[in-house]
mmCIF file of C-alpha atoms in Angstrom:
data_model
loop_
_atom_site.group_PDB
_atom_site.id
_atom_site.type_symbol
_atom_site.label_atom_id
_atom_site.label_comp_id
_atom_site.label_asym_id
_atom_site.label_seq_id
_atom_site.Cartn_x
_atom_site.Cartn_y
_atom_site.Cartn_z
ATOM 1 C CA MET R 1 133.494 99.476 172.652
ATOM 2 C CA GLN R 2 131.066 96.819 174.315
ATOM 3 C CA THR R 3 131.012 96.549 178.112
ATOM 4 C CA ASN R 4 132.004 93.062 177.911
ATOM 5 C CA HIS R 5 135.365 93.823 176.036
ATOM 6 C CA ILE R 6 135.960 96.618 178.503
ATOM 7 C CA LEU R 7 135.522 94.183 181.342
ATOM 8 C CA MET R 8 137.823 91.628 179.714
ATOM 9 C CA ILE R 9 140.764 94.366 179.169
ATOM 10 C CA PHE R 10 140.284 95.656 182.636
ATOM 11 C CA CYS R 11 140.766 91.971 184.066
ATOM 12 C CA SER R 12 143.620 91.334 181.811
ATOM 13 C CA VAL R 13 145.276 94.628 182.925
ATOM 14 C CA LEU R 14 144.716 94.053 186.499
ATOM 15 C CA LEU R 15 146.182 90.556 186.223
ATOM 16 C CA LEU R 16 149.304 91.874 184.586
ATOM 17 C CA LEU R 17 149.699 94.426 187.394
ATOM 18 C CA GLY R 18 149.146 91.823 190.128
ATOM 19 C CA LEU R 19 151.754 89.706 188.607
ATOM 20 C CA ALA R 20 154.006 92.468 188.266
ATOM 21 C CA ALA R 21 153.698 93.411 191.786
ATOM 22 C CA PHE R 22 154.296 89.864 192.840
ATOM 23 C CA PHE R 23 157.505 89.461 191.223
ATOM 24 C CA VAL R 24 158.797 92.939 191.807
ATOM 25 C CA GLY R 25 157.851 92.721 195.467
ATOM 26 C CA ARG R 26 159.642 89.375 195.793
ATOM 27 C CA SER R 27 162.728 90.575 194.092
ATOM 28 C CA LYS R 28 162.908 93.739 196.181
ATOM 29 C CA ALA R 29 162.279 91.729 199.536
ATOM 30 C CA THR R 30 164.966 89.167 198.374
ATOM 31 C CA ARG R 31 167.666 91.791 197.846
ATOM 32 C CA VAL R 32 166.862 93.372 201.183
ATOM 33 C CA ARG R 33 167.205 90.045 202.952
ATOM 34 C CA ALA R 34 170.291 89.196 200.801
ATOM 35 C CA SER R 35 171.912 92.449 202.193
ATOM 36 C CA GLY R 36 171.983 91.100 205.591
ATOM 37 C CA ILE R 37 168.990 93.156 207.046
ATOM 38 C CA ALA R 38 166.812 90.805 209.333
ATOM 39 C CA MET R 39 163.095 91.021 208.039
ATOM 40 C CA HIS R 40 159.879 90.335 209.758
ATOM 41 C CA ALA R 41 158.447 88.008 207.067
ATOM 42 C CA GLN R 42 159.564 85.872 204.012
ATOM 43 C CA PRO R 43 159.928 87.348 200.531
ATOM 44 C CA ASP R 44 156.688 85.535 199.354
ATOM 45 C CA GLN R 45 154.748 87.507 201.890
ATOM 46 C CA TYR R 46 156.060 90.803 201.017
ATOM 47 C CA ALA R 47 155.095 90.008 197.393
ATOM 48 C CA TRP R 48 151.499 88.861 198.244
ATOM 49 C CA PHE R 49 151.179 92.082 200.079
ATOM 50 C CA ALA R 50 152.161 94.024 197.146
ATOM 51 C CA VAL R 51 149.596 91.889 195.001
ATOM 52 C CA VAL R 52 146.923 92.871 197.624
ATOM 53 C CA SER R 53 147.803 96.540 197.718
ATOM 54 C CA THR R 54 147.576 96.693 193.913
ATOM 55 C CA ALA R 55 144.463 94.686 193.218
ATOM 56 C CA GLY R 56 142.347 95.096 196.230
ATOM 57 C CA PRO R 57 141.522 98.842 196.015
ATOM 58 C CA ALA R 58 140.947 98.520 192.490
ATOM 59 C CA ILE R 59 138.448 95.703 192.932
ATOM 60 C CA LEU R 60 136.919 97.457 195.820
ATOM 61 C CA LEU R 61 136.339 100.611 193.893
ATOM 62 C CA SER R 62 134.758 98.688 190.875
ATOM 63 C CA ALA R 63 132.677 96.703 193.005
ATOM 64 C CA LEU R 64 131.458 100.003 195.011
ATOM 65 C CA GLY R 65 130.710 101.760 191.778
ATOM 66 C CA ALA R 66 128.620 98.795 190.496
ATOM 67 C CA PHE R 67 126.788 98.789 193.902
ATOM 68 C CA VAL R 68 125.986 102.474 193.686
ATOM 69 C CA MET R 69 124.750 102.016 190.283
ATOM 70 C CA LEU R 70 122.485 99.178 191.143
ATOM 71 C CA LEU R 71 121.197 100.622 194.467
ATOM 72 C CA LEU R 72 120.483 104.170 193.291
ATOM 73 C CA GLY R 73 119.830 103.504 189.869
ATOM 74 C CA SER R 74 122.511 106.123 188.620
ATOM 75 C CA GLU R 75 124.634 105.788 185.584
ATOM 76 C CA ILE R 76 128.460 105.736 185.783
ATOM 77 C CA PRO R 77 130.223 105.429 182.583
ATOM 78 C CA THR R 78 132.021 101.834 182.681
ATOM 79 C CA PHE R 79 135.199 102.943 180.973
ATOM 80 C CA SER R 80 135.572 105.832 183.332
ATOM 81 C CA LEU R 81 134.860 103.710 186.371
ATOM 82 C CA LEU R 82 137.313 100.946 185.243
ATOM 83 C CA LEU R 83 140.077 103.465 184.152
ATOM 84 C CA LEU R 84 139.899 105.114 187.682
ATOM 85 C CA SER R 85 140.125 101.651 189.174
ATOM 86 C CA LEU R 86 143.330 100.899 187.138
ATOM 87 C CA ALA R 87 144.731 104.038 188.177
ATOM 88 C CA VAL R 88 144.217 103.267 191.798
ATOM 89 C CA ALA R 89 145.845 99.803 191.239
ATOM 90 C CA LEU R 90 149.011 101.623 189.891
ATOM 91 C CA VAL R 91 148.923 103.979 192.969
ATOM 92 C CA GLY R 92 148.560 100.758 195.224
ATOM 93 C CA LEU R 93 151.479 99.141 193.702
ATOM 94 C CA GLY R 94 153.699 102.106 194.463
ATOM 95 C CA VAL R 95 152.523 102.118 197.994
ATOM 96 C CA GLY R 96 152.996 98.538 198.340
ATOM 97 C CA MET R 97 156.617 98.686 197.034
ATOM 98 C CA LYS R 98 157.336 101.349 199.674
ATOM 99 C CA PHE R 99 156.152 99.190 202.473
ATOM 100 C CA ILE R 100 158.701 96.502 201.402
ATOM 101 C CA ARG R 101 161.134 97.263 204.334
ATOM 102 C CA SER R 102 162.902 95.475 207.201
ATOM 103 C CA ASP R 103 160.397 96.894 210.035
ATOM 104 C CA PHE R 104 157.034 96.261 208.300
ATOM 105 C CA HIS R 105 155.242 93.085 209.206
ATOM 106 C CA ALA R 106 153.998 91.782 205.962
ATOM 107 C CA ARG R 107 152.389 88.556 207.310
ATOM 108 C CA ARG R 108 150.425 90.556 209.964
ATOM 109 C CA ALA R 109 149.038 92.949 207.145
ATOM 110 C CA ILE R 110 148.014 89.755 204.988
ATOM 111 C CA GLU R 111 146.302 88.320 207.872
ATOM 112 C CA SER R 112 144.449 91.478 208.631
ATOM 113 C CA VAL R 113 143.330 91.710 205.169
ATOM 114 C CA ILE R 114 142.208 87.999 205.281
ATOM 115 C CA LEU R 115 140.282 88.710 208.434
ATOM 116 C CA TRP R 116 138.465 91.766 206.950
ATOM 117 C CA VAL R 117 137.525 89.668 203.891
ATOM 118 C CA LEU R 118 136.020 86.881 205.888
ATOM 119 C CA ALA R 119 134.111 89.449 208.073
ATOM 120 C CA GLY R 120 132.950 91.053 204.821
ATOM 121 C CA ALA R 121 131.677 87.732 203.416
ATOM 122 C CA ALA R 122 129.787 86.946 206.557
ATOM 123 C CA THR R 123 128.364 90.539 206.355
ATOM 124 C CA ILE R 124 127.110 89.796 202.947
ATOM 125 C CA SER R 125 125.405 86.817 203.978
ATOM 126 C CA ILE R 126 123.542 88.205 206.687
ATOM 127 C CA LEU R 127 122.700 91.582 204.708
ATOM 128 C CA THR R 128 121.497 89.255 201.842
ATOM 129 C CA THR R 129 119.130 87.313 204.125
ATOM 130 C CA LEU R 130 117.824 90.842 205.396
ATOM 131 C CA GLY R 131 117.277 91.920 202.008
ATOM 132 C CA ILE R 132 115.233 88.877 201.079
ATOM 133 C CA LEU R 133 113.113 89.141 204.239
ATOM 134 C CA ILE R 134 112.725 92.835 203.716
ATOM 135 C CA SER R 135 111.666 92.346 200.113
ATOM 136 C CA ILE R 136 109.163 89.672 201.106
ATOM 137 C CA ILE R 137 107.568 91.446 203.981
ATOM 138 C CA GLY R 138 106.812 94.654 202.027
ATOM 139 C CA GLU R 139 104.647 92.731 199.408
ATOM 140 C CA ALA R 140 103.360 90.558 202.253
ATOM 141 C CA ILE R 141 101.802 93.377 204.041
ATOM 142 C CA ASN R 142 100.284 94.645 200.736
ATOM 143 C CA PHE R 143 98.520 91.360 200.529
ATOM 144 C CA PHE R 144 97.405 91.341 204.258
ATOM 145 C CA GLN R 145 95.975 94.862 203.503
ATOM 146 C CA ILE R 146 93.622 93.117 201.083
ATOM 147 C CA HIS R 147 92.911 89.695 203.118
ATOM 148 C CA SER R 148 92.973 89.124 206.764
ATOM 149 C CA PHE R 149 96.049 87.641 208.234
ATOM 150 C CA TRP R 150 94.144 85.527 210.684
ATOM 151 C CA ASN R 151 91.901 83.850 207.963
ATOM 152 C CA PHE R 152 95.104 83.426 205.892
ATOM 153 C CA ILE R 153 96.782 81.423 208.390
ATOM 154 C CA THR R 154 93.599 79.602 209.965
ATOM 155 C CA GLY R 155 91.519 79.219 206.757
ATOM 156 C CA THR R 156 91.026 75.738 205.585
ATOM 157 C CA THR R 157 90.116 76.731 201.969
ATOM 158 C CA TRP R 158 92.581 77.829 199.252
ATOM 159 C CA ALA R 159 90.463 79.142 196.245
ATOM 160 C CA PRO R 160 91.936 82.371 194.666
ATOM 161 C CA GLY R 161 88.439 82.397 192.404
ATOM 162 C CA ASN R 162 88.091 85.669 190.880
ATOM 163 C CA SER R 163 90.840 87.576 192.541
ATOM 164 C CA PHE R 164 92.384 88.432 188.975
ATOM 165 C CA LEU R 165 89.024 89.945 187.880
ATOM 166 C CA ALA R 166 89.297 92.300 190.940
ATOM 167 C CA ALA R 167 92.736 93.185 189.912
ATOM 168 C CA ALA R 168 91.571 93.954 186.252
ATOM 169 C CA GLY R 169 88.598 96.053 187.667
ATOM 170 C CA ARG R 170 85.862 93.766 186.401
ATOM 171 C CA GLY R 171 84.780 92.211 189.799
ATOM 172 C CA ASP R 172 85.204 92.532 193.365
ATOM 173 C CA GLY R 173 86.860 89.169 193.981
ATOM 174 C CA SER R 174 84.419 88.320 196.683
ATOM 175 C CA GLY R 175 84.744 84.584 195.689
ATOM 176 C CA ALA R 176 88.360 84.377 196.411
ATOM 177 C CA GLU R 177 89.558 82.462 199.586
ATOM 178 C CA PHE R 178 93.186 82.252 200.680
ATOM 179 C CA GLY R 179 93.255 79.813 203.634
ATOM 180 C CA SER R 180 96.704 78.632 203.781
ATOM 181 C CA VAL R 181 96.229 75.450 206.126
ATOM 182 C CA PRO R 182 95.757 72.917 203.301
ATOM 183 C CA LEU R 183 99.149 74.185 201.504
ATOM 184 C CA PHE R 184 101.128 73.887 204.724
ATOM 185 C CA ALA R 185 99.449 70.643 205.760
ATOM 186 C CA GLY R 186 100.376 69.222 202.336
ATOM 187 C CA THR R 187 104.061 70.629 202.905
ATOM 188 C CA PHE R 188 104.537 69.066 206.076
ATOM 189 C CA MET R 189 103.047 65.652 204.999
ATOM 190 C CA ILE R 190 105.120 65.373 202.130
ATOM 191 C CA THR R 191 108.095 66.427 204.191
ATOM 192 C CA ALA R 192 107.624 63.946 207.041
ATOM 193 C CA ILE R 193 107.261 61.300 204.609
ATOM 194 C CA ALA R 194 110.502 62.346 203.002
ATOM 195 C CA MET R 195 112.249 62.441 206.275
ATOM 196 C CA ALA R 196 110.724 59.095 207.312
ATOM 197 C CA VAL R 197 112.711 57.680 204.220
ATOM 198 C CA ALA R 198 115.742 59.742 204.317
ATOM 199 C CA VAL R 199 116.724 59.572 208.088
ATOM 200 C CA PRO R 200 116.843 55.935 208.697
ATOM 201 C CA ILE R 201 118.388 54.925 205.445
ATOM 202 C CA GLY R 202 120.928 57.904 205.625
ATOM 203 C CA LEU R 203 121.960 57.204 209.038
ATOM 204 C CA LEU R 204 122.170 53.531 208.996
ATOM 205 C CA SER R 205 124.240 53.700 205.737
ATOM 206 C CA ALA R 206 126.653 56.459 207.228
ATOM 207 C CA ILE R 207 127.138 54.155 210.246
ATOM 208 C CA TYR R 208 127.865 51.073 208.118
ATOM 209 C CA MET R 209 130.170 53.184 205.858
ATOM 210 C CA ALA R 210 131.882 54.549 208.728
ATOM 211 C CA GLU R 211 132.164 51.708 211.206
ATOM 212 C CA PHE R 212 131.835 48.414 209.166
ATOM 213 C CA ALA R 213 132.632 48.889 205.461
ATOM 214 C CA PRO R 214 135.962 47.656 204.177
ATOM 215 C CA ALA R 215 138.010 50.530 202.741
ATOM 216 C CA ARG R 216 137.517 49.010 199.260
ATOM 217 C CA VAL R 217 133.672 49.042 199.573
ATOM 218 C CA ARG R 218 133.697 52.535 201.362
ATOM 219 C CA SER R 219 135.819 53.988 198.383
ATOM 220 C CA VAL R 220 133.143 52.771 195.806
ATOM 221 C CA ALA R 221 129.873 52.922 197.920
ATOM 222 C CA LYS R 222 130.122 56.484 199.011
ATOM 223 C CA PRO R 223 130.845 58.232 195.690
ATOM 224 C CA MET R 224 127.918 56.153 194.291
ATOM 225 C CA LEU R 225 125.453 57.216 196.944
ATOM 226 C CA GLU R 226 126.564 60.917 196.362
ATOM 227 C CA VAL R 227 125.699 60.496 192.688
ATOM 228 C CA LEU R 228 121.923 60.957 193.915
ATOM 229 C CA ALA R 229 122.609 64.418 195.216
ATOM 230 C CA GLY R 230 123.481 65.466 191.487
ATOM 231 C CA ILE R 231 120.464 64.057 189.556
ATOM 232 C CA PRO R 232 118.335 66.893 188.513
ATOM 233 C CA THR R 233 115.013 67.112 190.519
ATOM 234 C CA VAL R 234 112.941 66.813 187.256
ATOM 235 C CA VAL R 235 114.368 63.146 186.812
ATOM 236 C CA TYR R 236 113.216 62.323 190.094
ATOM 237 C CA GLY R 237 109.818 63.923 189.110
ATOM 238 C CA PHE R 238 109.583 61.606 186.148
ATOM 239 C CA PHE R 239 110.647 58.666 188.439
ATOM 240 C CA ALA R 240 107.766 59.692 190.825
ATOM 241 C CA ALA R 241 105.187 60.148 188.439
ATOM 242 C CA ILE R 242 105.955 57.359 185.998
ATOM 243 C CA THR R 243 107.124 54.382 188.222
ATOM 244 C CA VAL R 244 106.509 54.993 192.021
ATOM 245 C CA ALA R 245 102.814 56.541 191.939
ATOM 246 C CA PRO R 246 101.419 53.823 189.572
ATOM 247 C CA PHE R 247 103.043 51.299 191.730
ATOM 248 C CA ILE R 248 101.600 52.735 194.857
ATOM 249 C CA VAL R 249 98.261 52.661 193.212
ATOM 250 C CA ARG R 250 98.351 49.007 192.300
ATOM 251 C CA LEU R 251 99.529 48.269 195.723
ATOM 252 C CA ALA R 252 96.812 50.086 197.407
ATOM 253 C CA ASP R 253 94.240 48.667 194.964
ATOM 254 C CA SER R 254 95.596 45.063 196.048
ATOM 255 C CA VAL R 255 94.743 45.784 199.567
ATOM 256 C CA GLY R 256 91.376 47.392 198.872
ATOM 257 C CA LEU R 257 92.207 50.909 199.265
ATOM 258 C CA ASP R 258 91.826 53.795 196.673
ATOM 259 C CA ALA R 259 94.830 55.806 195.718
ATOM 260 C CA SER R 260 95.012 58.704 193.334
ATOM 261 C CA PHE R 261 97.833 58.838 190.627
ATOM 262 C CA ASN R 262 98.621 62.145 192.057
ATOM 263 C CA ASN R 263 99.045 61.397 195.639
ATOM 264 C CA ALA R 264 101.488 62.705 198.312
ATOM 265 C CA LEU R 265 103.126 59.245 199.005
ATOM 266 C CA ALA R 266 104.911 59.035 195.840
ATOM 267 C CA PRO R 267 106.663 62.512 195.956
ATOM 268 C CA GLY R 268 107.451 61.871 199.556
ATOM 269 C CA ILE R 269 109.258 58.643 198.919
ATOM 270 C CA VAL R 270 111.108 59.827 195.891
ATOM 271 C CA MET R 271 112.074 63.140 197.954
ATOM 272 C CA GLY R 272 113.243 60.991 200.692
ATOM 273 C CA ILE R 273 115.462 59.242 198.313
ATOM 274 C CA MET R 274 116.827 62.492 196.850
ATOM 275 C CA ILE R 275 117.902 63.735 200.269
ATOM 276 C CA ILE R 276 119.546 60.564 201.375
ATOM 277 C CA PRO R 277 123.189 61.638 200.338
ATOM 278 C CA PHE R 278 122.941 64.905 202.486
ATOM 279 C CA ILE R 279 121.996 62.859 205.455
ATOM 280 C CA SER R 280 124.255 59.987 204.892
ATOM 281 C CA SER R 281 127.572 61.991 203.751
ATOM 282 C CA LEU R 282 127.090 64.431 206.556
ATOM 283 C CA SER R 283 126.559 61.870 209.099
ATOM 284 C CA ASP R 284 129.432 59.788 207.819
ATOM 285 C CA ASP R 285 131.683 62.804 208.181
ATOM 286 C CA VAL R 286 130.558 63.362 211.596
ATOM 287 C CA ILE R 287 130.793 59.718 212.674
ATOM 288 C CA ASN R 288 134.353 59.572 211.504
ATOM 289 C CA ALA R 289 135.277 62.901 213.442
ATOM 290 C CA VAL R 290 134.486 61.032 216.854
ATOM 291 C CA PRO R 291 137.965 60.245 218.353
ATOM 292 C CA ASP R 292 139.062 56.791 218.131
ATOM 293 C CA SER R 293 140.148 56.884 221.846
ATOM 294 C CA MET R 294 136.364 56.775 222.880
ATOM 295 C CA ARG R 295 135.821 53.596 220.936
ATOM 296 C CA GLN R 296 138.908 51.947 222.204
ATOM 297 C CA GLY R 297 137.778 53.054 225.844
ATOM 298 C CA SER R 298 134.330 51.497 225.389
ATOM 299 C CA LEU R 299 135.656 48.305 223.979
ATOM 300 C CA ALA R 300 138.215 48.150 226.654
ATOM 301 C CA LEU R 301 135.343 48.292 229.264
ATOM 302 C CA GLY R 302 133.588 45.119 227.810
ATOM 303 C CA MET R 303 131.160 46.787 225.570
ATOM 304 C CA THR R 304 130.587 45.112 222.125
ATOM 305 C CA LYS R 305 131.004 47.058 218.866
ATOM 306 C CA GLY R 306 127.294 47.498 218.486
ATOM 307 C CA GLU R 307 126.863 48.805 222.173
ATOM 308 C CA THR R 308 129.965 51.176 221.571
ATOM 309 C CA ILE R 309 128.127 52.642 218.484
ATOM 310 C CA ARG R 310 124.713 52.937 220.235
ATOM 311 C CA ASP R 311 125.952 54.351 223.673
ATOM 312 C CA VAL R 312 129.269 56.202 222.594
ATOM 313 C CA VAL R 313 129.503 56.980 219.109
ATOM 314 C CA ILE R 314 126.011 57.976 217.975
ATOM 315 C CA PRO R 315 125.518 60.372 221.095
ATOM 316 C CA ALA R 316 129.011 61.979 220.378
ATOM 317 C CA ALA R 317 127.786 62.420 216.775
ATOM 318 C CA LEU R 318 124.285 63.465 217.525
ATOM 319 C CA PRO R 319 124.505 67.280 217.048
ATOM 320 C CA GLY R 320 126.103 66.734 213.712
ATOM 321 C CA VAL R 321 123.282 64.222 212.740
ATOM 322 C CA ILE R 322 120.796 66.579 213.665
ATOM 323 C CA SER R 323 122.281 69.340 211.692
ATOM 324 C CA ALA R 324 122.279 66.904 208.539
ATOM 325 C CA SER R 325 118.897 66.008 209.101
ATOM 326 C CA LEU R 326 117.842 69.688 209.197
ATOM 327 C CA LEU R 327 119.648 70.406 206.034
ATOM 328 C CA GLY R 328 117.764 67.312 204.330
ATOM 329 C CA MET R 329 114.271 68.785 205.713
ATOM 330 C CA SER R 330 115.138 72.177 204.462
ATOM 331 C CA ARG R 331 115.914 70.772 201.117
ATOM 332 C CA ALA R 332 112.383 68.894 201.212
ATOM 333 C CA LEU R 333 110.544 71.894 202.298
ATOM 334 C CA GLY R 334 111.813 73.767 199.429
ATOM 335 C CA GLU R 335 111.338 71.212 196.705
ATOM 336 C CA THR R 336 108.873 71.800 193.815
ATOM 337 C CA MET R 337 109.341 69.855 190.833
ATOM 338 C CA ILE R 338 108.813 66.458 192.330
ATOM 339 C CA VAL R 339 105.498 67.810 193.792
ATOM 340 C CA VAL R 340 104.106 69.108 190.493
ATOM 341 C CA MET R 341 104.870 66.257 188.757
ATOM 342 C CA ALA R 342 103.762 63.491 191.027
ATOM 343 C CA ALA R 343 101.177 65.052 193.689
ATOM 344 C CA GLY R 344 99.509 67.651 191.587
ATOM 345 C CA MET R 345 98.541 71.330 192.228
ATOM 346 C CA ARG R 346 95.259 70.964 194.118
ATOM 347 C CA PRO R 347 95.218 72.285 197.796
ATOM 348 C CA ASN R 348 93.649 69.333 199.742
ATOM 349 C CA LEU R 349 93.383 69.319 203.622
ATOM 350 C CA THR R 350 93.636 65.616 204.355
ATOM 351 C CA ILE R 351 95.768 63.061 206.473
ATOM 352 C CA ASN R 352 95.412 60.514 203.940
ATOM 353 C CA PRO R 353 98.799 60.297 201.953
ATOM 354 C CA LEU R 354 96.947 58.424 199.247
ATOM 355 C CA GLU R 355 95.245 61.371 198.083
ATOM 356 C CA GLU R 356 96.136 64.454 195.939
ATOM 357 C CA MET R 357 97.526 67.556 197.730
ATOM 358 C CA THR R 358 100.063 70.204 196.927
ATOM 359 C CA THR R 359 102.757 72.332 198.790
ATOM 360 C CA VAL R 360 103.606 75.918 199.555
ATOM 361 C CA THR R 361 106.375 76.205 197.073
ATOM 362 C CA VAL R 362 104.092 74.922 194.121
ATOM 363 C CA ARG R 363 101.624 77.329 194.874
ATOM 364 C CA ILE R 364 104.205 80.199 194.909
ATOM 365 C CA VAL R 365 105.426 79.156 191.577
ATOM 366 C CA ALA R 366 101.730 78.986 190.310
ATOM 367 C CA ALA R 367 100.869 82.515 191.640
ATOM 368 C CA MET R 368 104.169 83.996 190.119
ATOM 369 C CA THR R 369 104.279 82.513 186.744
ATOM 370 C CA GLY R 370 100.626 83.249 185.566
ATOM 371 C CA ASP R 371 99.400 85.940 183.527
ATOM 372 C CA LEU R 372 98.059 87.861 186.539
ATOM 373 C CA GLU R 373 98.786 91.491 187.226
ATOM 374 C CA PHE R 374 101.529 91.930 189.798
ATOM 375 C CA ASP R 375 99.402 93.684 192.337
ATOM 376 C CA SER R 376 96.436 91.211 192.219
ATOM 377 C CA ALA R 377 95.646 89.356 195.299
ATOM 378 C CA GLU R 378 96.748 85.853 193.944
ATOM 379 C CA THR R 379 100.130 87.018 193.004
ATOM 380 C CA LEU R 380 100.658 88.826 196.336
ATOM 381 C CA SER R 381 99.513 85.715 198.072
ATOM 382 C CA ALA R 382 102.990 84.174 197.027
ATOM 383 C CA PHE R 383 104.831 86.760 199.197
ATOM 384 C CA ALA R 384 102.750 85.810 202.193
ATOM 385 C CA LEU R 385 103.234 82.138 201.776
ATOM 386 C CA GLY R 386 106.871 82.864 201.328
ATOM 387 C CA LEU R 387 107.124 84.872 204.563
ATOM 388 C CA VAL R 388 105.174 82.249 206.673
ATOM 389 C CA LEU R 389 107.403 79.431 205.150
ATOM 390 C CA PHE R 390 110.398 81.621 206.269
ATOM 391 C CA VAL R 391 109.133 81.780 209.691
ATOM 392 C CA VAL R 392 108.470 78.160 209.960
ATOM 393 C CA THR R 393 112.009 77.462 208.494
ATOM 394 C CA LEU R 394 113.599 79.896 210.973
ATOM 395 C CA SER R 395 111.602 78.371 213.904
ATOM 396 C CA LEU R 396 112.777 74.733 212.971
ATOM 397 C CA ASN R 397 116.359 76.181 212.856
ATOM 398 C CA LEU R 398 116.079 77.647 216.215
ATOM 399 C CA VAL R 399 114.646 74.245 217.603
ATOM 400 C CA SER R 400 117.327 72.244 216.053
ATOM 401 C CA VAL R 401 120.037 74.932 217.755
ATOM 402 C CA ILE R 402 118.350 74.429 221.034
ATOM 403 C CA MET R 403 118.237 70.522 220.624
ATOM 404 C CA ILE R 404 121.917 70.427 219.511
ATOM 405 C CA ARG R 405 123.099 72.379 222.502
ATOM 406 C CA ARG R 406 121.015 70.243 224.805
ATOM 407 C CA PHE R 407 122.463 67.036 223.411
ATOM 408 C CA ARG R 408 126.049 68.418 223.482
ATOM 409 C CA ASN R 409 125.719 69.692 227.027
ATOM 410 C CA LYS R 410 124.187 66.357 228.242
ATOM 411 C CA TYR R 411 126.768 64.340 226.617
ATOM 412 C CA ARG R 412 129.421 66.589 228.090
ATOM 413 C CA VAL R 413 128.041 66.160 231.587
ATOM 414 C CA ASN R 414 127.843 62.399 231.382
ATOM 415 C CA ASN R 415 131.350 62.214 230.269
ATOM 416 C CA LEU R 416 132.409 64.281 233.233
#
C-alpha cells in the first residue's frame, strides 16, 4: 500500500475518533450535569478535552517519529508508526472519558494545552531560525578557509574568474576575486530607492484612508491598493524592464544624461511600488488604532485637524509605522526577480543609479543554480553572502527596535 494511502486512512480514522470523542464526551458530561451534580466546566469543554486527549498524543507521536527519521536518517515503517499512533489515540480516548467527572477542571486543562501549543510554535520558530543560521555558518566557514574574510568584506571587485577550474582540479583559481562591496552597494542603492518611493506614498495614503477618506472610498481604495501585494514579482520585473527602464533612458537622454537600459533606478522604483501595500496597510491599521479621545482632546484645545495628525496621531502611531517600514525594507532586501530582469547581474561599484548594478540575492541565485561543484569557491561564496546579509538584516532589526522603544518612551514622557 502506498504511503499516501496509508496517511489518508490514518487521517480519516483519527478524524472519526476525534468526532466520537467529542460527541461521547459531551453526552457523558451532559448526563452527569443533568443528574444534579455541579461541574467545573461546560459539557462542550469536557468534549473538547476528550478530543485533545484522543488526537493530541497520536499526532505528537507520529510527528516525533517523522522527525526522528528526518534527523537521524533511520527508517521506521510508516504503517507501524501510524498504527501505533492510532493505538495511542484509543488509549487517550479511554483516559479522556475517565476525566469527565465533576471534580475535574476541563477548561483549565484545555487552556494549559493551548499554552503549550503556543509555546511550541514559538520554540519551533526560534529553532528554525537557529537551524538556518547554523547551516549558513558551516558553509560560510568553508569559504573563508579558502578566501580571506577581510578581503571579502572590504574588496571592491567581484570576479569569481577561474574558481570553478580550481574546484575541478584544472587550475589554482588565482584570478578569482570575491570582494562583496559592489554587491552590498547595489543592494543598498536599490533598497534606498525603493524605500524613497514606498514610505512617502504608503504613509500618505494610509493617512488619507484613515483620517480623510469617506467610508465608501475607503472600502474600495484599500482593497485595490492591497491587490499590488498579490502581483507576482516576475510581472513587476517585466514592467520594470519593458516600461520603466526605457522611460528612464529616454528621460535621461532628454536632459543630456547617459542611462543604461539595465539601471538601478528602474527596479528601485518598481520595487517601491511593490512594497507600498505593506507599508500602507499596516500604517493604516496602526493609525486607526490610535484612540479617538486623543484626537478629540487635541481638537478641543484648538488644534486643526492637520496639526492633530502631525503632532498627535503620527507620533502615537510612529512605532507601528517604523515596523511597517522595516517589513517593507526586508522585502526589498530579499527581492531578486525584479533586479535580474531590470538591473542586470554585473557587479558595479558606483553611486550613479542610472548605471547597471546587481544585488546580493542575485549573486546568491547565480552561484547556487550554476553547473559548479558544490565545494567550489563560487558556490560557497553564496553562503558567505547570505551570512553577511543575515547579519545586516539583524542589525537593522535591532536598530529599529531601539528606535521604536525610544519613540514610545519619548511619547509617553511627553504625555505625562
